Coordinates of C-alpha atoms in Angstrom, one line a residue:
X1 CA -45.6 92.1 6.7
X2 CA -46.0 92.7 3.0
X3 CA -44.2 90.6 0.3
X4 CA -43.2 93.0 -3.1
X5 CA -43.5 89.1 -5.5
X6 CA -41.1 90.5 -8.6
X7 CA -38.6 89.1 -10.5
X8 CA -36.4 92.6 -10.8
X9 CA -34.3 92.4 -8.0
X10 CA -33.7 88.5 -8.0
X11 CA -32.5 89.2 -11.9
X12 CA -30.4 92.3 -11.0
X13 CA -28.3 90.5 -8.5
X14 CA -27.3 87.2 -10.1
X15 CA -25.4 90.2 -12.7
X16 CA -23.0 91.2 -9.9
X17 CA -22.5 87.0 -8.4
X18 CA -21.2 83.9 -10.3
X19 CA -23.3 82.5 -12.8
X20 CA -25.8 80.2 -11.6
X21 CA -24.9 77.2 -14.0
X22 CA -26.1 73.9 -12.8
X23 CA -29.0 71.8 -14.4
X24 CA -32.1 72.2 -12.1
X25 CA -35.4 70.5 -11.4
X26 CA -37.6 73.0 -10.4
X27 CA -40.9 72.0 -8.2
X28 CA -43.9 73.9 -7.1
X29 CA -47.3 72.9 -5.7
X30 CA -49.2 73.8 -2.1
X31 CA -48.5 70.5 -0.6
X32 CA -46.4 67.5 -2.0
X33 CA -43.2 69.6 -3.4
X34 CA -41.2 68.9 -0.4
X35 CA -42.0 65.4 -1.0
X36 CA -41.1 65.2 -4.0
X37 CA -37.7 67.3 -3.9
X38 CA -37.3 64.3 -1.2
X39 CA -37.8 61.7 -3.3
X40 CA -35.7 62.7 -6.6
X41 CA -32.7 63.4 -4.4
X42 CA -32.8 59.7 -3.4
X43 CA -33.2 58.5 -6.7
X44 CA -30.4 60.4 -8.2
X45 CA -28.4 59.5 -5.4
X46 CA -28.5 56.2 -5.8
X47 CA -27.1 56.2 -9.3
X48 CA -23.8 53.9 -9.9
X49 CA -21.7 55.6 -9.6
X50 CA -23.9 58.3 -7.3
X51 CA -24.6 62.1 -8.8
X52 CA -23.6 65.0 -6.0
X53 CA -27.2 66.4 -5.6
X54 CA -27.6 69.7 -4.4
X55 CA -31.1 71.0 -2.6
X56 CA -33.3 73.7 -1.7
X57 CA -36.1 74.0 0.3
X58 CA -38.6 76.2 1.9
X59 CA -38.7 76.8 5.2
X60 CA -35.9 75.7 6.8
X61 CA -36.4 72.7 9.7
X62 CA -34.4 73.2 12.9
X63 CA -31.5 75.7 11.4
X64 CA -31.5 77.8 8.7
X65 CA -28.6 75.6 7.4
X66 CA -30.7 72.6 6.4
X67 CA -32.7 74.1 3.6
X68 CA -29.6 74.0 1.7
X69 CA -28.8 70.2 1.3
X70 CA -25.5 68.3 -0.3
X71 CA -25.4 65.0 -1.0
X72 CA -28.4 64.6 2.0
X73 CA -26.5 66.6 4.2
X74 CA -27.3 70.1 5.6
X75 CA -24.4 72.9 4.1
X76 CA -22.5 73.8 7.9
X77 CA -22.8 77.4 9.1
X78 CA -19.5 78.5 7.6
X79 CA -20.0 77.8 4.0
X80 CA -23.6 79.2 4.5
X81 CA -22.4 82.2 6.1
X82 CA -19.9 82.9 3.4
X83 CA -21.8 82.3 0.6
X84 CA -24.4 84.8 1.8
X85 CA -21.9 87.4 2.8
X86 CA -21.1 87.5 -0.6
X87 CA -24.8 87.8 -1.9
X88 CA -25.8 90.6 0.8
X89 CA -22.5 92.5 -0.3
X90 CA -23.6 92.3 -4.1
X91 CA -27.3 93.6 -2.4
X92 CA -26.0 96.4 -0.4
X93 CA -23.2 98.2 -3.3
X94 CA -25.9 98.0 -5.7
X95 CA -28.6 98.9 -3.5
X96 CA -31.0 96.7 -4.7
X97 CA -33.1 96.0 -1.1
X98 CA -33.5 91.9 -2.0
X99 CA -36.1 90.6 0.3
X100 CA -34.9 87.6 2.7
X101 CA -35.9 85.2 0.6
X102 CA -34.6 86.3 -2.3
X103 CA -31.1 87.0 0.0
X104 CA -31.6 83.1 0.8
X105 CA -32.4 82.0 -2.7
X106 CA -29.0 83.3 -4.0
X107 CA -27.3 81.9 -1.0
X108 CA -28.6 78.4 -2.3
X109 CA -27.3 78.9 -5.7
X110 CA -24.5 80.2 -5.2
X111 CA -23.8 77.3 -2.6
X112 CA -24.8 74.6 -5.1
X113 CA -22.6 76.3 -7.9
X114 CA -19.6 76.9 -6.0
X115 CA -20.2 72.7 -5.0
X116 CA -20.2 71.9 -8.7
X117 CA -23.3 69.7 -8.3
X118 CA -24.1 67.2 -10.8
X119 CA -27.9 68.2 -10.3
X120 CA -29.5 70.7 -8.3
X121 CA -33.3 69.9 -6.8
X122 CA -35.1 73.3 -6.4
X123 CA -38.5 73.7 -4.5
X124 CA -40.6 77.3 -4.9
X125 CA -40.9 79.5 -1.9
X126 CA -44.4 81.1 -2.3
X127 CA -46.7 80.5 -5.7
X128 CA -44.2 80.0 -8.9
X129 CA -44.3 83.0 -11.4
X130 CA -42.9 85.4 -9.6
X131 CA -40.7 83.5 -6.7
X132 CA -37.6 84.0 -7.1
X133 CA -36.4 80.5 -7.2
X134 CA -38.2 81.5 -11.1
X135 CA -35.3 83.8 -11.8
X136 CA -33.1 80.9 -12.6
X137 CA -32.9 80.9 -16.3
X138 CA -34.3 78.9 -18.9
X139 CA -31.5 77.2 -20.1
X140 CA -30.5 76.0 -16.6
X141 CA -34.3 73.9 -16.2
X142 CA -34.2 70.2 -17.0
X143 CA -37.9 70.1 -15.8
X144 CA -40.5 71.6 -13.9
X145 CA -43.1 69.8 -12.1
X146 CA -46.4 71.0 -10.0
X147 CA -47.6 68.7 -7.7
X148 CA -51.1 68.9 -5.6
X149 CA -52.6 72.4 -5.8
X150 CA -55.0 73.6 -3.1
X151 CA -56.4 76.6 -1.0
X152 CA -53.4 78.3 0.6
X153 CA -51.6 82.0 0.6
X154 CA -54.3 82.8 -0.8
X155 CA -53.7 86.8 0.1
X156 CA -50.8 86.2 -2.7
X157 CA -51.4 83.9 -5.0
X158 CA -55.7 84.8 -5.4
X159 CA -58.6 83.7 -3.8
X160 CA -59.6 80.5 -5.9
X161 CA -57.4 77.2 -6.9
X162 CA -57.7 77.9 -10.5
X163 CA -55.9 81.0 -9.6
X164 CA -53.4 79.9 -7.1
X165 CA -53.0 77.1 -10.2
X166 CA -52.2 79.9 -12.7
X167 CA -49.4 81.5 -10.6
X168 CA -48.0 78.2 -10.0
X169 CA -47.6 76.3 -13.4
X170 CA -46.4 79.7 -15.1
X171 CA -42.6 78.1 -13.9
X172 CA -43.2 76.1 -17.3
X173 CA -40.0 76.7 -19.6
X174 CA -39.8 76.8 -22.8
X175 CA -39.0 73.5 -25.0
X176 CA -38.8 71.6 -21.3
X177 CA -41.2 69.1 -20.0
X178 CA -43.6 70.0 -17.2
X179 CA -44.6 67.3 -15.1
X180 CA -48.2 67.7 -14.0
X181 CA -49.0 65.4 -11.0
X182 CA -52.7 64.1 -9.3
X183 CA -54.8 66.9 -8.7
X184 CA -57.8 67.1 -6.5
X185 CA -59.0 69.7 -8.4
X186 CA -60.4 69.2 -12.0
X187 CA -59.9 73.3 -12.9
X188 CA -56.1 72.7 -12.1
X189 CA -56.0 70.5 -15.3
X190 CA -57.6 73.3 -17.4
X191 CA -55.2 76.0 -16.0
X192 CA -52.2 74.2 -16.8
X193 CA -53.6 73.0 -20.2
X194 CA -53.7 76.8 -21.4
X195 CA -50.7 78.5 -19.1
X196 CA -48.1 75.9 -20.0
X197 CA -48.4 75.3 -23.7
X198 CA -48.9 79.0 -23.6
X199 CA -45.6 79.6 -21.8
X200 CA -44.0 77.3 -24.9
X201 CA -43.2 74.4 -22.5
X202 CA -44.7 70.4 -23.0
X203 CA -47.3 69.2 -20.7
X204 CA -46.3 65.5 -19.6
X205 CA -49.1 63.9 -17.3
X206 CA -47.0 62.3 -14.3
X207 CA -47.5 58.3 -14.0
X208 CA -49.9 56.7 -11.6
X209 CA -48.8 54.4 -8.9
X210 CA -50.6 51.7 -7.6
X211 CA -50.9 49.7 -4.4
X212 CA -49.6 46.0 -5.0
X213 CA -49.4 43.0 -2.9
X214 CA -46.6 42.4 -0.6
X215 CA -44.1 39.5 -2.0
X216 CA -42.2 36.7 -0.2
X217 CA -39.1 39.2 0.4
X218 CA -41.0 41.8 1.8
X219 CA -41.7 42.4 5.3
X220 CA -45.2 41.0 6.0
X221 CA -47.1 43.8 8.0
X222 CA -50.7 44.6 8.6
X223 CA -52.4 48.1 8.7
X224 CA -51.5 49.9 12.0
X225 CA -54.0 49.2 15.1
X226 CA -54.3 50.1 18.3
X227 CA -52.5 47.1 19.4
X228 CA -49.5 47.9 17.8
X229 CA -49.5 51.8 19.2
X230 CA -47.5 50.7 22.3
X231 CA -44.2 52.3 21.8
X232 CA -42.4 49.4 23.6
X233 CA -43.7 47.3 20.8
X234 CA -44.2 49.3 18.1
X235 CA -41.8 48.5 15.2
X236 CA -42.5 51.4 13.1
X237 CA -45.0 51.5 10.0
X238 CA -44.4 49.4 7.1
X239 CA -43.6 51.2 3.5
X240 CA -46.0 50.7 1.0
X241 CA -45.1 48.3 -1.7
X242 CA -46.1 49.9 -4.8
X243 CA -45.7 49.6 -8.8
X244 CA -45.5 52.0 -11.5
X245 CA -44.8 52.0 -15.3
X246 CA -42.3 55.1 -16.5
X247 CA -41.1 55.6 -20.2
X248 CA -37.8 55.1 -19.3
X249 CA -38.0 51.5 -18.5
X250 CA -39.7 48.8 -20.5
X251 CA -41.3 46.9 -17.0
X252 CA -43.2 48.6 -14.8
X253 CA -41.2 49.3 -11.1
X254 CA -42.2 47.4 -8.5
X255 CA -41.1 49.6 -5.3
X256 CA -41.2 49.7 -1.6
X257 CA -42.1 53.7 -0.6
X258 CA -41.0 54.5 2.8
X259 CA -43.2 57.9 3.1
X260 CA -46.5 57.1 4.9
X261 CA -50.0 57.9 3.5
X262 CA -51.7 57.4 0.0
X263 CA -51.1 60.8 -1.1
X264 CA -47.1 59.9 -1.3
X265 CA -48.2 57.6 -4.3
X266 CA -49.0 60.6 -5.9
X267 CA -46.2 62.5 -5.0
X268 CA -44.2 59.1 -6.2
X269 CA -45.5 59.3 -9.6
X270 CA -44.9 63.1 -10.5
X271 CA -41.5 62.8 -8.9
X272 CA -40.5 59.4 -11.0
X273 CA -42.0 61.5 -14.3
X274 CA -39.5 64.0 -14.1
X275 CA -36.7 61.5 -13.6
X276 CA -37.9 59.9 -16.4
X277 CA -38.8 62.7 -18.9
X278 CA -34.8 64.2 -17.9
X279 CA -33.8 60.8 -19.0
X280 CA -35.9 60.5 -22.3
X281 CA -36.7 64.4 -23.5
X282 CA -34.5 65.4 -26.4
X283 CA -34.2 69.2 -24.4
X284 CA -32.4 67.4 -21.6
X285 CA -29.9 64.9 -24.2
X286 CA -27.2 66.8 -22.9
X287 CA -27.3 65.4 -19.3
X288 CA -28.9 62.1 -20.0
X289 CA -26.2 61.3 -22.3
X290 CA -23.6 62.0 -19.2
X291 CA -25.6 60.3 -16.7
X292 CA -28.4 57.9 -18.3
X293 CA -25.9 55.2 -17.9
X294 CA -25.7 55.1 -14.2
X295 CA -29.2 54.0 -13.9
X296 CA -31.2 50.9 -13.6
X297 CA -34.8 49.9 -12.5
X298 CA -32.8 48.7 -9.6
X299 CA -30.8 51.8 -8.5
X300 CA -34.1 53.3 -8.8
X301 CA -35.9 51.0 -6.8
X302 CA -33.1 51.9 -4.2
X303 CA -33.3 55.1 -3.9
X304 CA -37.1 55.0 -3.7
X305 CA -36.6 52.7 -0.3
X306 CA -33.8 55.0 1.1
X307 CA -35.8 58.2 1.1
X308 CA -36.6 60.0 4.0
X309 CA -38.3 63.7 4.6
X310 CA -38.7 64.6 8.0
X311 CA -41.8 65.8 10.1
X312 CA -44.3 64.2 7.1
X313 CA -46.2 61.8 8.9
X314 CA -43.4 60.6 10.7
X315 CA -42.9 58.6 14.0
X316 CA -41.3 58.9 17.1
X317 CA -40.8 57.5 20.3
X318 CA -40.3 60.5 22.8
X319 CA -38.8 59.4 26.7
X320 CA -40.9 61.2 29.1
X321 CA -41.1 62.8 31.4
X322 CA -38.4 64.7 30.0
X323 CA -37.1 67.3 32.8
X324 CA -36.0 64.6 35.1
X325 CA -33.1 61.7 35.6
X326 CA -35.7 59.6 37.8
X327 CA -37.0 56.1 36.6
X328 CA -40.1 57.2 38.6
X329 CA -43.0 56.8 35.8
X330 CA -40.7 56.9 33.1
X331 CA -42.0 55.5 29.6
X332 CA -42.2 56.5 26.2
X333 CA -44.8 58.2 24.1
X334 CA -45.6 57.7 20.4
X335 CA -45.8 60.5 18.5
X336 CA -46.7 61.2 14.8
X337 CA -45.3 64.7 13.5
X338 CA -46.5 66.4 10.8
X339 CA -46.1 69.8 9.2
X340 CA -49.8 70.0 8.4
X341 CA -51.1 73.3 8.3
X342 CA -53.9 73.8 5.8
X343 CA -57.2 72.1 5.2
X344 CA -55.9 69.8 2.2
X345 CA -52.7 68.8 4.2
X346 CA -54.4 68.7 7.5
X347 CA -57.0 65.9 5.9
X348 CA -54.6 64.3 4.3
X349 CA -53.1 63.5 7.7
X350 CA -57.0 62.7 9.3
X351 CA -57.2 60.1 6.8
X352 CA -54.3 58.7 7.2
X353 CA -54.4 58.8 10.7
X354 CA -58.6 57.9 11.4
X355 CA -57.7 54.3 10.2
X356 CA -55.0 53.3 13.5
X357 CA -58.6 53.1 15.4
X358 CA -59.1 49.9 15.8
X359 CA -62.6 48.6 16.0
X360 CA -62.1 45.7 18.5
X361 CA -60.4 48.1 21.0
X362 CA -62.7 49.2 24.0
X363 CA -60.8 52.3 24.0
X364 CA -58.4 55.0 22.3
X365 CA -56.4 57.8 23.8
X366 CA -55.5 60.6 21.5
X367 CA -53.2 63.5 22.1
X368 CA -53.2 66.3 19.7
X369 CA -50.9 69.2 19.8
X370 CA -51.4 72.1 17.2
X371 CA -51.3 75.5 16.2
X372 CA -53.6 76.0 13.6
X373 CA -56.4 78.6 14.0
X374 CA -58.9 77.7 10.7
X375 CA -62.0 75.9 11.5
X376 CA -61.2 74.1 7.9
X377 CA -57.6 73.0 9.3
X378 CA -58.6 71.7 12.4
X379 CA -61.9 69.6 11.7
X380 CA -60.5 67.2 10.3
X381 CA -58.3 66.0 13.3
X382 CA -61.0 65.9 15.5
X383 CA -62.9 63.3 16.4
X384 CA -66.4 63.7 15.1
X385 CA -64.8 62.1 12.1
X386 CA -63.7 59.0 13.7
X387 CA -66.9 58.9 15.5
X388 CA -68.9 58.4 12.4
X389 CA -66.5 55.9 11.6
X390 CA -66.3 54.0 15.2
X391 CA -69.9 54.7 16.8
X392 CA -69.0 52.3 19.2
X393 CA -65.9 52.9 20.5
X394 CA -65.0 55.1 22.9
X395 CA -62.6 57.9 21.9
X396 CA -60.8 59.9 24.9
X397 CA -59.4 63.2 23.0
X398 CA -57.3 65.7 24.5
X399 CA -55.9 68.7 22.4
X400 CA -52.6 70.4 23.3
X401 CA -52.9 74.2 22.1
X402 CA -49.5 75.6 21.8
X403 CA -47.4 78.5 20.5
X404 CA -44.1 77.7 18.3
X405 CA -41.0 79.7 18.5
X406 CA -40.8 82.1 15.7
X407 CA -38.0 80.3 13.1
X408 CA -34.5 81.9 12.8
X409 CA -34.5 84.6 9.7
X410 CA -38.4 85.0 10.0
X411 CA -39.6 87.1 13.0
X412 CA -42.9 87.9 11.1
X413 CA -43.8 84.2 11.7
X414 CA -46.2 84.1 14.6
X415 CA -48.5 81.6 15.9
X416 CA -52.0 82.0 16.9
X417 CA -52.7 82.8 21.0
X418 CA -53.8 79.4 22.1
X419 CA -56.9 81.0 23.9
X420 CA -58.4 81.4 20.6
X421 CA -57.5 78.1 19.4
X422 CA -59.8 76.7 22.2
X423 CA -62.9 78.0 21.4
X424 CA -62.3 77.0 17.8
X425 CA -61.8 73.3 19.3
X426 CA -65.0 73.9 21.5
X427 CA -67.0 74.5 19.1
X428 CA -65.9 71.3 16.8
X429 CA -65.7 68.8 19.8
X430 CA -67.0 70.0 23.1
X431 CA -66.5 66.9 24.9
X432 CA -62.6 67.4 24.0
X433 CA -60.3 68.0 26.8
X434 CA -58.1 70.8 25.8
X435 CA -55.0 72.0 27.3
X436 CA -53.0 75.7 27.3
X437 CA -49.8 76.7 28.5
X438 CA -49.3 78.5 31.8
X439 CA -47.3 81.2 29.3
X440 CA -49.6 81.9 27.1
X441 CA -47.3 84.2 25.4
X442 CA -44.1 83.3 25.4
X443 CA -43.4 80.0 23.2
X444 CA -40.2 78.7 24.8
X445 CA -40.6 75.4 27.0
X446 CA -44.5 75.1 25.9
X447 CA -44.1 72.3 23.4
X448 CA -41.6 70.3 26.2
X449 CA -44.9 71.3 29.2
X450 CA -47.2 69.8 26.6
X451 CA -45.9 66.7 25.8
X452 CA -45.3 66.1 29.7
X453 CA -49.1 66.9 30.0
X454 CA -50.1 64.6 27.0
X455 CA -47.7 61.7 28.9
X456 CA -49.7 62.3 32.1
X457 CA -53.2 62.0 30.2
X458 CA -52.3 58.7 28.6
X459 CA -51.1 57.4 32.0
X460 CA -54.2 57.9 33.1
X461 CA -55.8 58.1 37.0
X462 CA -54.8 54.8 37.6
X463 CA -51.2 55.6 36.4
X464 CA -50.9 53.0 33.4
X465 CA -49.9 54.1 30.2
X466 CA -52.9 53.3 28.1
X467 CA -53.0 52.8 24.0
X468 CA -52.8 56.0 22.0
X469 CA -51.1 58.5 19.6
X470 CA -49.6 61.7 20.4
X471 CA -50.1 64.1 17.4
X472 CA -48.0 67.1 16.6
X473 CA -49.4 69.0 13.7
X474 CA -50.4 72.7 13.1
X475 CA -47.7 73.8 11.7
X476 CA -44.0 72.7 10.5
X477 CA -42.4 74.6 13.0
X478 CA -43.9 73.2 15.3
X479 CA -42.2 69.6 14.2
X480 CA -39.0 72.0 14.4
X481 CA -39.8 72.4 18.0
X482 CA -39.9 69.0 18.4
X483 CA -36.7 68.0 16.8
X484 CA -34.8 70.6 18.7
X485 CA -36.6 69.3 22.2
X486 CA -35.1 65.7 21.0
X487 CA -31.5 67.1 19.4
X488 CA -32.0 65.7 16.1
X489 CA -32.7 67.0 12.8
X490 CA -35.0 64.2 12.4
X491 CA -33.1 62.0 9.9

């Protein structure tokens, strides 16, 4: 499939549709902007009274409908459908051949406008200069903000991070703050040093937070273990109790973040910058004078501890088997989901998830279910990591290699066969015992056989459930299998 990247055709049609008019936080970065988009939603939400939030994200979950968010909630399937009817109508008389996304990006505006948001909470589709979430105009931006940068599209966006960087930050406006948040890159900092200023907009370094202690009123919890991986007992990971000193309030926040892993901190700080620099910049004194008011370190705090973002290291506690109404060796599995799918992402979850060994257990059982076909993805789920780590425990890792189903609006999405997945596994873990579907080729039913297979490999030859952790990662659509095997949306 080729992608024509241009701004032409996502200018042309906003002439023929309603103005686009509401004030917009616009987010890029390869991993982290989801995150973020996540995160200042809550916060605005939980204003006093609350701002109606509108948001858009890339790709959609389990329905094309819940990319386009109000107020938390997914738009229904009749206000989507007529808002794009209108935009492929404009398309079509004017014959202007918009490309999907750029059909989709239109329906999300138009959505949010014709809702009258208070604020709208944009993420970037591919790269940042020329996406066509970029086509808003200038006057519209409150902020823009580029979280983590790393290796990814790179067929688009250019072989190197500096470049990737380049395409990205170029969503700087002019006279607006840009909110640059943790890289793991130093040449990120030098790109966006010269392509902002250059694009007339003000660099604004995003706040650091920091782990704290827990207080009296929090809940006392330690790091998870083995012991605590039975899903009959587990209660669900702690949120990380966390501080952070803003420019819009003289004391530093002292927060509890829900999201799971140390990379959230990050995303934390750059998405509690742009709140603050919409709240303080003299470009935006037009909507904090309406709104600044609402808020205090405590609505903030709030929102922080209400936020949710679905199939980012998330939990889950799956009845199996699942195609049966018999108690017969019933149970539950545990399963972490996340949407990893490139090496940054993918060892961002390794280190988060390399620590639940726990080194006075005799034994771990691991189940991991993914899609990804890059040596660099899948390395660092495996366990030669956790063996360096844990010489002396014994690690029991069997890999799931499945297909997902192709996500609605996207039929050029395709996974890798699961053949070829093994031998990538083989040759980073030969003593792993892998799995495949009995369908290779077609996707439907393989995540629902997999996660019976993974429930019979935990139970074990004796038939007791032993300790472990079922992974689903590879890709996000994978987690959207997942949610659509359970029926939820996973909020």
């Amino acid at each position: 499939m080729s992608i024509n990247l241009s701004l032409d055709r996502i200018r042309k049609i906003q002439e023929y549709l309603p103005k686009y008019s509401r004030p917009t936080c616009h987010i890029a970065g390869t991993n982290g902007k989801g995150s973020v988009s996540a995160l200042l939603t809550s916060i605005f939400q939980a204003a006093d009274p609350p701002l109606s939030v509108g948001r858009f994200n890339s790709p959609h979950l389990v329905s094309i409908c819940d990319c386009i968010t109000i107020d938390n909630q997914p738009v229904s399937l009749d206000i989507y459908t007529k808002a794009r009817t209108k935009v492929v109508e404009a398309d079509t008389t004017h014959g202007l051949q918009s490309s999907n996304f750029e059909i989709l990006t239109m329906t999300a505006l138009a959505i949010l406008e014709e809702a009258q948001v208070d604020v709208a909470v944009i993420e970037v589709g591919l790269g940042g200069r020329l996406d066509a979430t970029n086509g808003i105009f200038d006057d519209r931006i409150l902020a823009s903000a580029l979280t983590s940068v790393d290796l990814d599209h790179q067929s688009f966006l250019g072989n190197t991070v500096a470049a990737i960087a380049r395409e990205k930050a170029a969503i700087a406006r002019k006279g607006k703050p840009f909110i640059l948040g943790a890289q793991r890159h130093p040449e990120v900092y030098d790109v966006v040093k010269e392509v902002v200023p250059s694009n007339g907009g003000e660099l604004v370094q995003a706040s650091v937070a920091h782990s704290r202690d827990r207080n009296s009123k929090e809940r006392d919890a330690s790091p998870l273990t083995l012991t605590t991986l039975r899903p009959e007992m587990f209660p669900g990971p702690p949120g990380q109790p966390v501080e952070i000193q803003i420019p819009v309030f003289s004391e530093p926040l002292s927060l509890v973040l829900p999201l799971q892993g140390q990379h959230q901190l990050e995303n934390l700080g750059t998405a509690l910058s742009m709140f603050s620099a919409i709240m303080t910049h003299p470009s935006c004194a037009e909507f904090s004078k309406h709104f600044r008011q609402r808020f205090t370190s405590e609505n903030v705090q709030s929102g922080v501890a209400r936020v949710k973002w679905p199939g980012r290291l998330s939990f889950h506690k799956i009845p199996v088997p699942l195609n049966t109404i018999s108690d017969e060796n019933k149970g539950d599995l545990l399963v972490l989901a996340d949407g990893a799918h490139n090496p940054a992402s993918s060892e961002t979850l390794g280190a988060y998830s390399r620590p639940i060994v726990d080194p006075g257990s005799d034994k771990q059982r691991r189940t991991c279910s993914r899609t990804s076909h890059h040596i660099n993805t899948l390395s660092p789920l495996l366990p030669p990591k956790i063996r360096q780590q844990y010489p002396n425990i014994q690690i029991d890792v069997n890999v799931g290699l499945l297909r997902f189903t192709s996500p609605d609006g996207m039929p050029w999405v395709k996974s890798v066969p699961p053949s070829e997945l093994r031998e990538v596994v083989a040759s980073l873990d030969p003593d792993a015992t892998t799995w495949i579907p009995t369908t290779e080729d077609d996707p439907n039913g393989q995540l629902a056989e997999g996660i019976e297979w993974a429930y019979k490999r935990q139970r074990g030859q004796d038939g007791v459930l032993g300790e472990g952790l079922v992974v689903v990662a590879g890709s996000l659509y994978l987690v959207a299998d997942l949610y659509r095997l359970l029926g939820t949306a996973g909020w």
